[in-house]
Protein backbone atom coordinates (compact mmCIF):
# COMPACT_ATOMS: atom_id res chain seq x y z
CA UNK A 1 0.00 0.00 0.00
CA UNK A 2 2.91 2.32 0.77
CA UNK A 3 4.13 1.50 -2.72
CA UNK A 4 0.83 2.69 -4.21
CA UNK A 5 1.08 6.14 -2.65
CA UNK A 6 4.74 6.34 -3.63
CA UNK A 7 3.63 5.59 -7.20
CA UNK A 8 1.01 8.35 -6.99
CA UNK A 9 3.59 10.92 -5.95
CA UNK A 10 6.09 9.62 -8.48
CA UNK A 11 3.60 10.08 -11.32
CA UNK A 12 2.88 13.66 -10.25
CA UNK A 13 6.63 14.27 -10.17
CA UNK A 14 7.04 12.67 -13.63
CA UNK A 15 4.26 14.91 -14.93
CA UNK A 16 5.97 18.05 -13.57
CA UNK A 17 9.28 16.97 -15.09
CA UNK A 18 7.79 16.16 -18.48
CA UNK A 19 5.91 19.47 -18.53
CA UNK A 20 9.15 21.32 -17.78
CA UNK A 21 10.97 19.20 -20.37
CA UNK A 22 8.35 20.01 -23.00
CA UNK A 23 8.56 23.72 -22.24
CA UNK A 24 12.36 23.50 -22.20
CA UNK A 25 12.45 21.86 -25.64
CA UNK A 26 9.96 24.42 -26.94
CA UNK A 27 12.03 27.26 -25.51
CA UNK A 28 15.21 26.00 -27.15
CA UNK A 29 13.61 25.35 -30.53
CA UNK A 30 10.96 28.05 -30.64
CA UNK A 31 10.46 30.61 -27.88
CA UNK A 32 13.95 32.11 -27.91
CA UNK A 33 14.05 32.59 -31.71
CA UNK A 34 13.61 36.12 -33.06
CA UNK A 35 11.11 34.93 -35.65
CA UNK A 36 8.81 33.51 -32.98
CA UNK A 37 9.09 36.61 -30.75
CA UNK A 38 8.33 38.88 -33.70
CA UNK A 39 5.38 36.81 -34.91
CA UNK A 40 3.92 36.44 -31.43
CA UNK A 41 4.09 40.18 -30.74
CA UNK A 42 2.50 40.86 -34.14
CA UNK A 43 -0.31 38.35 -33.58
CA UNK A 44 -1.10 39.70 -30.12
CA UNK A 45 -1.11 43.28 -31.34
CA UNK A 46 -3.34 42.46 -34.30
CA UNK A 47 -5.69 40.28 -32.23
CA UNK A 48 -6.28 43.01 -29.66
CA UNK A 49 -6.74 45.63 -32.39
CA UNK A 50 -9.21 43.42 -34.26
CA UNK A 51 -11.15 42.60 -31.09
CA UNK A 52 -11.50 46.29 -30.25
CA UNK A 53 -12.61 47.08 -33.81
CA UNK A 54 -15.22 44.28 -33.78
CA UNK A 55 -16.61 45.54 -30.47
CA UNK A 56 -17.14 49.04 -31.82
CA UNK A 57 -18.52 48.11 -35.23
CA UNK A 58 -22.25 48.61 -35.70
CA UNK A 59 -24.86 47.04 -38.00
CA UNK A 60 -24.88 50.11 -40.15
CA UNK A 61 -21.08 50.19 -40.56
CA UNK A 62 -19.98 50.97 -44.11
CA UNK A 63 -18.85 48.36 -46.61
CA UNK A 64 -15.39 49.84 -46.49
CA UNK A 65 -15.16 49.34 -42.72
CA UNK A 66 -16.26 45.72 -43.04
CA UNK A 67 -13.77 45.09 -45.85
CA UNK A 68 -11.01 46.61 -43.72
CA UNK A 69 -11.87 44.20 -40.90
CA UNK A 70 -11.88 41.26 -43.31
CA UNK A 71 -8.43 42.24 -44.57
CA UNK A 72 -7.14 42.46 -40.99
CA UNK A 73 -8.64 39.07 -40.20
CA UNK A 74 -6.93 37.57 -43.23
CA UNK A 75 -3.60 39.11 -42.22
CA UNK A 76 -4.03 37.78 -38.69
CA UNK A 77 -4.93 34.32 -39.97
CA UNK A 78 -1.73 34.26 -42.04
CA UNK A 79 0.39 35.32 -39.08
CA UNK A 80 -1.28 32.69 -36.89
CA UNK A 81 -0.53 30.08 -39.52
CA UNK A 82 3.14 31.15 -39.62
CA UNK A 83 3.26 31.05 -35.81
CA UNK A 84 1.82 27.53 -35.81
CA UNK A 85 4.40 26.44 -38.39
CA UNK A 86 7.20 27.74 -36.15
CA UNK A 87 5.74 25.78 -33.22
CA UNK A 88 5.45 22.65 -35.37
CA UNK A 89 9.20 21.97 -35.00
CA UNK A 90 8.96 21.64 -31.25
CA UNK A 91 5.72 19.64 -31.50
CA UNK A 92 7.49 16.98 -33.57
CA UNK A 93 10.49 16.91 -31.23
CA UNK A 94 8.25 16.67 -28.16
CA UNK A 95 6.06 14.02 -29.78
CA UNK A 96 9.10 11.93 -30.63
CA UNK A 97 10.63 12.24 -27.12
CA UNK A 98 7.37 11.56 -25.39
CA UNK A 99 6.50 8.53 -27.45
CA UNK A 100 9.71 6.95 -26.19
CA UNK A 101 9.12 8.13 -22.62
CA UNK A 102 5.51 6.95 -22.53
CA UNK A 103 6.54 3.56 -23.86
CA UNK A 104 9.05 3.27 -21.02
CA UNK A 105 6.64 4.46 -18.31
CA UNK A 106 3.83 2.25 -19.58
CA UNK A 107 6.02 -0.82 -19.26
CA UNK A 108 7.27 0.24 -15.81
CA UNK A 109 3.74 0.81 -14.48
CA UNK A 110 2.04 -1.94 -16.44
CA UNK A 111 -0.55 -3.74 -14.32
CA UNK A 112 0.17 -1.54 -11.28
CA UNK A 113 -2.59 0.22 -9.36
CA UNK A 114 -1.05 3.64 -8.78
CA UNK A 115 -3.93 5.29 -6.86
CA UNK A 116 -7.48 4.78 -5.64
CA UNK A 117 -10.16 6.88 -7.21
CA UNK A 118 -12.69 8.38 -4.78
CA UNK A 119 -15.34 8.04 -7.46
CA UNK A 120 -16.45 5.47 -10.00
CA UNK A 121 -15.52 6.71 -13.49
CA UNK A 122 -18.09 6.63 -16.28
CA UNK A 123 -17.99 3.42 -18.30
CA UNK A 124 -16.30 4.99 -21.33
CA UNK A 125 -13.59 6.46 -19.10
CA UNK A 126 -12.95 3.10 -17.42
CA UNK A 127 -11.11 1.96 -20.52
CA UNK A 128 -8.50 4.57 -19.67
CA UNK A 129 -8.67 4.65 -15.87
CA UNK A 130 -8.52 0.85 -15.53
CA UNK A 131 -6.19 0.24 -18.46
CA UNK A 132 -4.11 -2.96 -18.17
CA UNK A 133 -5.27 -3.52 -14.59
CA UNK A 134 -6.55 -6.85 -13.32
CA UNK A 135 -9.84 -7.30 -11.48
CA UNK A 136 -13.20 -5.59 -11.63
CA UNK A 137 -12.61 -2.81 -9.09
CA UNK A 138 -12.93 0.25 -11.29
CA UNK A 139 -11.81 2.60 -8.56
CA UNK A 140 -8.31 1.24 -9.17
CA UNK A 141 -6.40 3.87 -11.10
CA UNK A 142 -3.93 3.13 -13.86
CA UNK A 143 -0.78 5.11 -14.65
CA UNK A 144 -2.07 6.64 -17.86
CA UNK A 145 -5.25 8.11 -16.34
CA UNK A 146 -3.44 9.78 -13.47
CA UNK A 147 -0.69 10.98 -15.79
CA UNK A 148 -3.20 12.57 -18.16
CA UNK A 149 -4.99 14.33 -15.29
CA UNK A 150 -1.69 15.59 -13.89
CA UNK A 151 -0.54 16.84 -17.26
CA UNK A 152 -3.85 18.62 -17.96
CA UNK A 153 -3.56 20.51 -14.70
CA UNK A 154 0.17 20.94 -14.31
CA UNK A 155 1.37 21.84 -17.80
CA UNK A 156 -1.08 24.68 -18.38
CA UNK A 157 -0.33 26.12 -14.94
CA UNK A 158 3.41 25.91 -15.56
CA UNK A 159 2.99 27.69 -18.91
CA UNK A 160 0.95 30.44 -17.29
CA UNK A 161 3.38 30.82 -14.40
CA UNK A 162 6.33 31.11 -16.78
CA UNK A 163 4.41 33.53 -19.01
CA UNK A 164 4.61 31.18 -21.99
CA UNK A 165 0.91 30.64 -22.59
CA UNK A 166 -0.42 32.28 -25.76
CA UNK A 167 -2.69 35.26 -25.18
CA UNK A 168 -6.45 34.72 -25.14
CA UNK A 169 -7.04 37.04 -28.08
CA UNK A 170 -4.52 35.13 -30.19
CA UNK A 171 -6.02 31.78 -29.16
CA UNK A 172 -9.50 32.98 -30.05
CA UNK A 173 -8.46 34.29 -33.42
CA UNK A 174 -6.43 31.16 -34.20
CA UNK A 175 -9.70 29.25 -33.83
CA UNK A 176 -9.60 25.81 -35.46
CA UNK A 177 -6.59 26.37 -37.69
CA UNK A 178 -4.27 23.73 -36.35
CA UNK A 179 -6.41 22.83 -33.39
CA UNK A 180 -5.69 24.07 -29.91
CA UNK A 181 -2.27 25.45 -28.94
CA UNK A 182 0.56 23.04 -27.90
CA UNK A 183 -0.52 22.77 -24.27
CA UNK A 184 -3.39 20.51 -25.32
CA UNK A 185 -1.20 18.31 -27.52
CA UNK A 186 -1.21 14.53 -27.10
CA UNK A 187 1.70 14.10 -24.74
CA UNK A 188 1.31 17.39 -22.91
CA UNK B 1 9.90 53.59 -3.75
CA UNK B 2 11.72 54.63 -6.94
CA UNK B 3 9.68 55.21 -10.11
CA UNK B 4 11.31 52.17 -11.75
CA UNK B 5 10.33 49.93 -8.88
CA UNK B 6 6.80 51.29 -8.88
CA UNK B 7 6.53 50.74 -12.66
CA UNK B 8 7.73 47.16 -12.32
CA UNK B 9 5.24 46.53 -9.57
CA UNK B 10 2.39 47.93 -11.60
CA UNK B 11 3.22 45.91 -14.70
CA UNK B 12 1.00 43.03 -15.51
CA UNK B 13 3.16 40.14 -16.64
CA UNK B 14 1.94 39.10 -20.06
CA UNK B 15 0.23 35.79 -20.71
CA UNK B 16 -0.77 34.61 -17.28
CA UNK B 17 1.50 35.72 -14.45
CA UNK B 18 0.19 38.22 -11.94
CA UNK B 19 2.07 41.01 -10.23
CA UNK B 20 1.50 42.54 -6.82
CA UNK B 21 -0.97 45.21 -7.95
CA UNK B 22 -3.24 42.65 -9.62
CA UNK B 23 -3.51 40.67 -6.38
CA UNK B 24 -4.22 43.84 -4.36
CA UNK B 25 -6.97 44.71 -6.83
CA UNK B 26 -8.28 41.15 -6.66
CA UNK B 27 -9.01 41.44 -2.94
CA UNK B 28 -10.41 45.00 -3.19
CA UNK B 29 -14.10 45.46 -3.72
CA UNK B 30 -15.20 46.92 -7.09
CA UNK B 31 -11.64 47.38 -8.37
CA UNK B 32 -11.08 48.98 -11.76
CA UNK B 33 -9.65 46.57 -14.33
CA UNK B 34 -8.07 48.42 -17.26
CA UNK B 35 -6.93 45.20 -18.89
CA UNK B 36 -9.50 42.46 -19.43
CA UNK B 37 -6.80 39.77 -19.47
CA UNK B 38 -5.64 40.82 -16.01
CA UNK B 39 -9.08 40.17 -14.50
CA UNK B 40 -9.43 36.90 -16.41
CA UNK B 41 -6.06 35.78 -15.02
CA UNK B 42 -7.30 36.58 -11.51
CA UNK B 43 -10.41 34.43 -12.16
CA UNK B 44 -8.17 31.68 -13.52
CA UNK B 45 -5.86 31.59 -10.50
CA UNK B 46 -8.72 31.83 -8.00
CA UNK B 47 -10.21 28.76 -9.68
CA UNK B 48 -6.95 26.87 -9.26
CA UNK B 49 -6.77 27.83 -5.56
CA UNK B 50 -10.38 26.70 -5.00
CA UNK B 51 -9.58 23.41 -6.76
CA UNK B 52 -6.61 22.74 -4.46
CA UNK B 53 -8.58 23.61 -1.30
CA UNK B 54 -11.64 21.55 -2.21
CA UNK B 55 -9.52 18.62 -3.41
CA UNK B 56 -7.74 18.63 -0.06
CA UNK B 57 -10.97 18.80 1.96
CA UNK B 58 -12.74 16.19 -0.16
CA UNK B 59 -9.74 13.86 0.15
CA UNK B 60 -9.46 14.28 3.92
CA UNK B 61 -13.17 13.97 4.86
CA UNK B 62 -13.49 11.87 2.53
CA UNK B 63 -16.25 12.90 0.19
CA UNK B 64 -16.71 10.30 -2.51
CA UNK B 65 -18.57 9.65 -5.73
CA UNK B 66 -20.48 11.76 -8.18
CA UNK B 67 -21.73 13.94 -5.31
CA UNK B 68 -18.17 15.10 -4.69
CA UNK B 69 -17.76 16.02 -8.34
CA UNK B 70 -21.10 17.80 -8.52
CA UNK B 71 -20.55 19.81 -5.34
CA UNK B 72 -17.13 20.88 -6.58
CA UNK B 73 -18.61 22.17 -9.85
CA UNK B 74 -21.35 24.06 -8.02
CA UNK B 75 -18.97 25.64 -5.49
CA UNK B 76 -16.34 26.49 -8.10
CA UNK B 77 -18.84 28.15 -10.42
CA UNK B 78 -20.89 29.67 -7.60
CA UNK B 79 -18.06 31.24 -5.62
CA UNK B 80 -16.52 32.81 -8.71
CA UNK B 81 -19.92 34.03 -9.89
CA UNK B 82 -20.49 35.80 -6.58
CA UNK B 83 -16.94 37.17 -6.79
CA UNK B 84 -17.24 38.74 -10.23
CA UNK B 85 -20.89 39.78 -10.09
CA UNK B 86 -21.26 40.98 -6.49
CA UNK B 87 -17.78 41.61 -5.10
CA UNK B 88 -16.07 43.04 -8.17
CA UNK B 89 -19.33 44.01 -9.93
CA UNK B 90 -17.76 43.80 -13.39
CA UNK B 91 -19.77 44.29 -16.54
CA UNK B 92 -20.03 40.67 -17.70
CA UNK B 93 -20.79 41.71 -21.27
CA UNK B 94 -17.33 43.26 -21.50
CA UNK B 95 -15.86 39.81 -20.99
CA UNK B 96 -18.17 38.02 -23.40
CA UNK B 97 -20.90 37.19 -20.91
CA UNK B 98 -21.30 35.15 -17.71
CA UNK B 99 -20.48 31.91 -19.54
CA UNK B 100 -17.04 33.14 -20.66
CA UNK B 101 -16.20 34.15 -17.10
CA UNK B 102 -17.55 30.86 -15.75
CA UNK B 103 -15.51 28.69 -18.10
CA UNK B 104 -12.26 30.64 -17.69
CA UNK B 105 -9.80 28.09 -16.30
CA UNK B 106 -12.58 25.66 -15.36
CA UNK B 107 -11.25 22.51 -17.05
CA UNK B 108 -7.72 23.02 -15.72
CA UNK B 109 -9.10 23.59 -12.23
CA UNK B 110 -11.27 20.47 -12.55
CA UNK B 111 -8.24 18.36 -13.49
CA UNK B 112 -6.24 19.89 -10.63
CA UNK B 113 -9.09 19.20 -8.20
CA UNK B 114 -9.20 15.56 -9.29
CA UNK B 115 -5.44 15.16 -8.86
CA UNK B 116 -5.42 16.68 -5.36
CA UNK B 117 -8.54 14.73 -4.36
CA UNK B 118 -7.03 11.45 -5.59
CA UNK B 119 -3.69 12.12 -3.85
CA UNK B 120 -5.21 12.86 -0.44
CA UNK B 121 -7.80 10.11 -0.69
CA UNK B 122 -5.15 7.53 -1.61
CA UNK B 123 -2.76 8.77 1.08
CA UNK B 124 -5.24 8.96 3.96
CA UNK B 125 -7.75 6.24 3.25
CA UNK B 126 -5.78 3.59 1.42
CA UNK B 127 -2.44 3.62 3.19
mmCIF file of C-alpha atoms in Angstrom, chain A residues 40 158-166, chain B residues 13-17:
data_model
loop_
_atom_site.group_PDB
_atom_site.id
_atom_site.type_symbol
_atom_site.label_atom_id
_atom_site.label_comp_id
_atom_site.label_asym_id
_atom_site.label_seq_id
_atom_site.Cartn_x
_atom_site.Cartn_y
_atom_site.Cartn_z
ATOM 1 C CA UNK A 40 3.916 36.436 -31.426
ATOM 2 C CA UNK A 158 3.415 25.914 -15.563
ATOM 3 C CA UNK A 159 2.994 27.688 -18.906
ATOM 4 C CA UNK A 160 0.947 30.440 -17.293
ATOM 5 C CA UNK A 161 3.383 30.819 -14.402
ATOM 6 C CA UNK A 162 6.331 31.110 -16.779
ATOM 7 C CA UNK A 163 4.412 33.530 -19.010
ATOM 8 C CA UNK A 164 4.610 31.176 -21.990
ATOM 9 C CA UNK A 165 0.909 30.642 -22.590
ATOM 10 C CA UNK A 166 -0.424 32.275 -25.765
ATOM 11 C CA UNK B 13 3.164 40.142 -16.643
ATOM 12 C CA UNK B 14 1.941 39.098 -20.065
ATOM 13 C CA UNK B 15 0.225 35.789 -20.715
ATOM 14 C CA UNK B 16 -0.766 34.609 -17.281
ATOM 15 C CA UNK B 17 1.500 35.723 -14.447
#
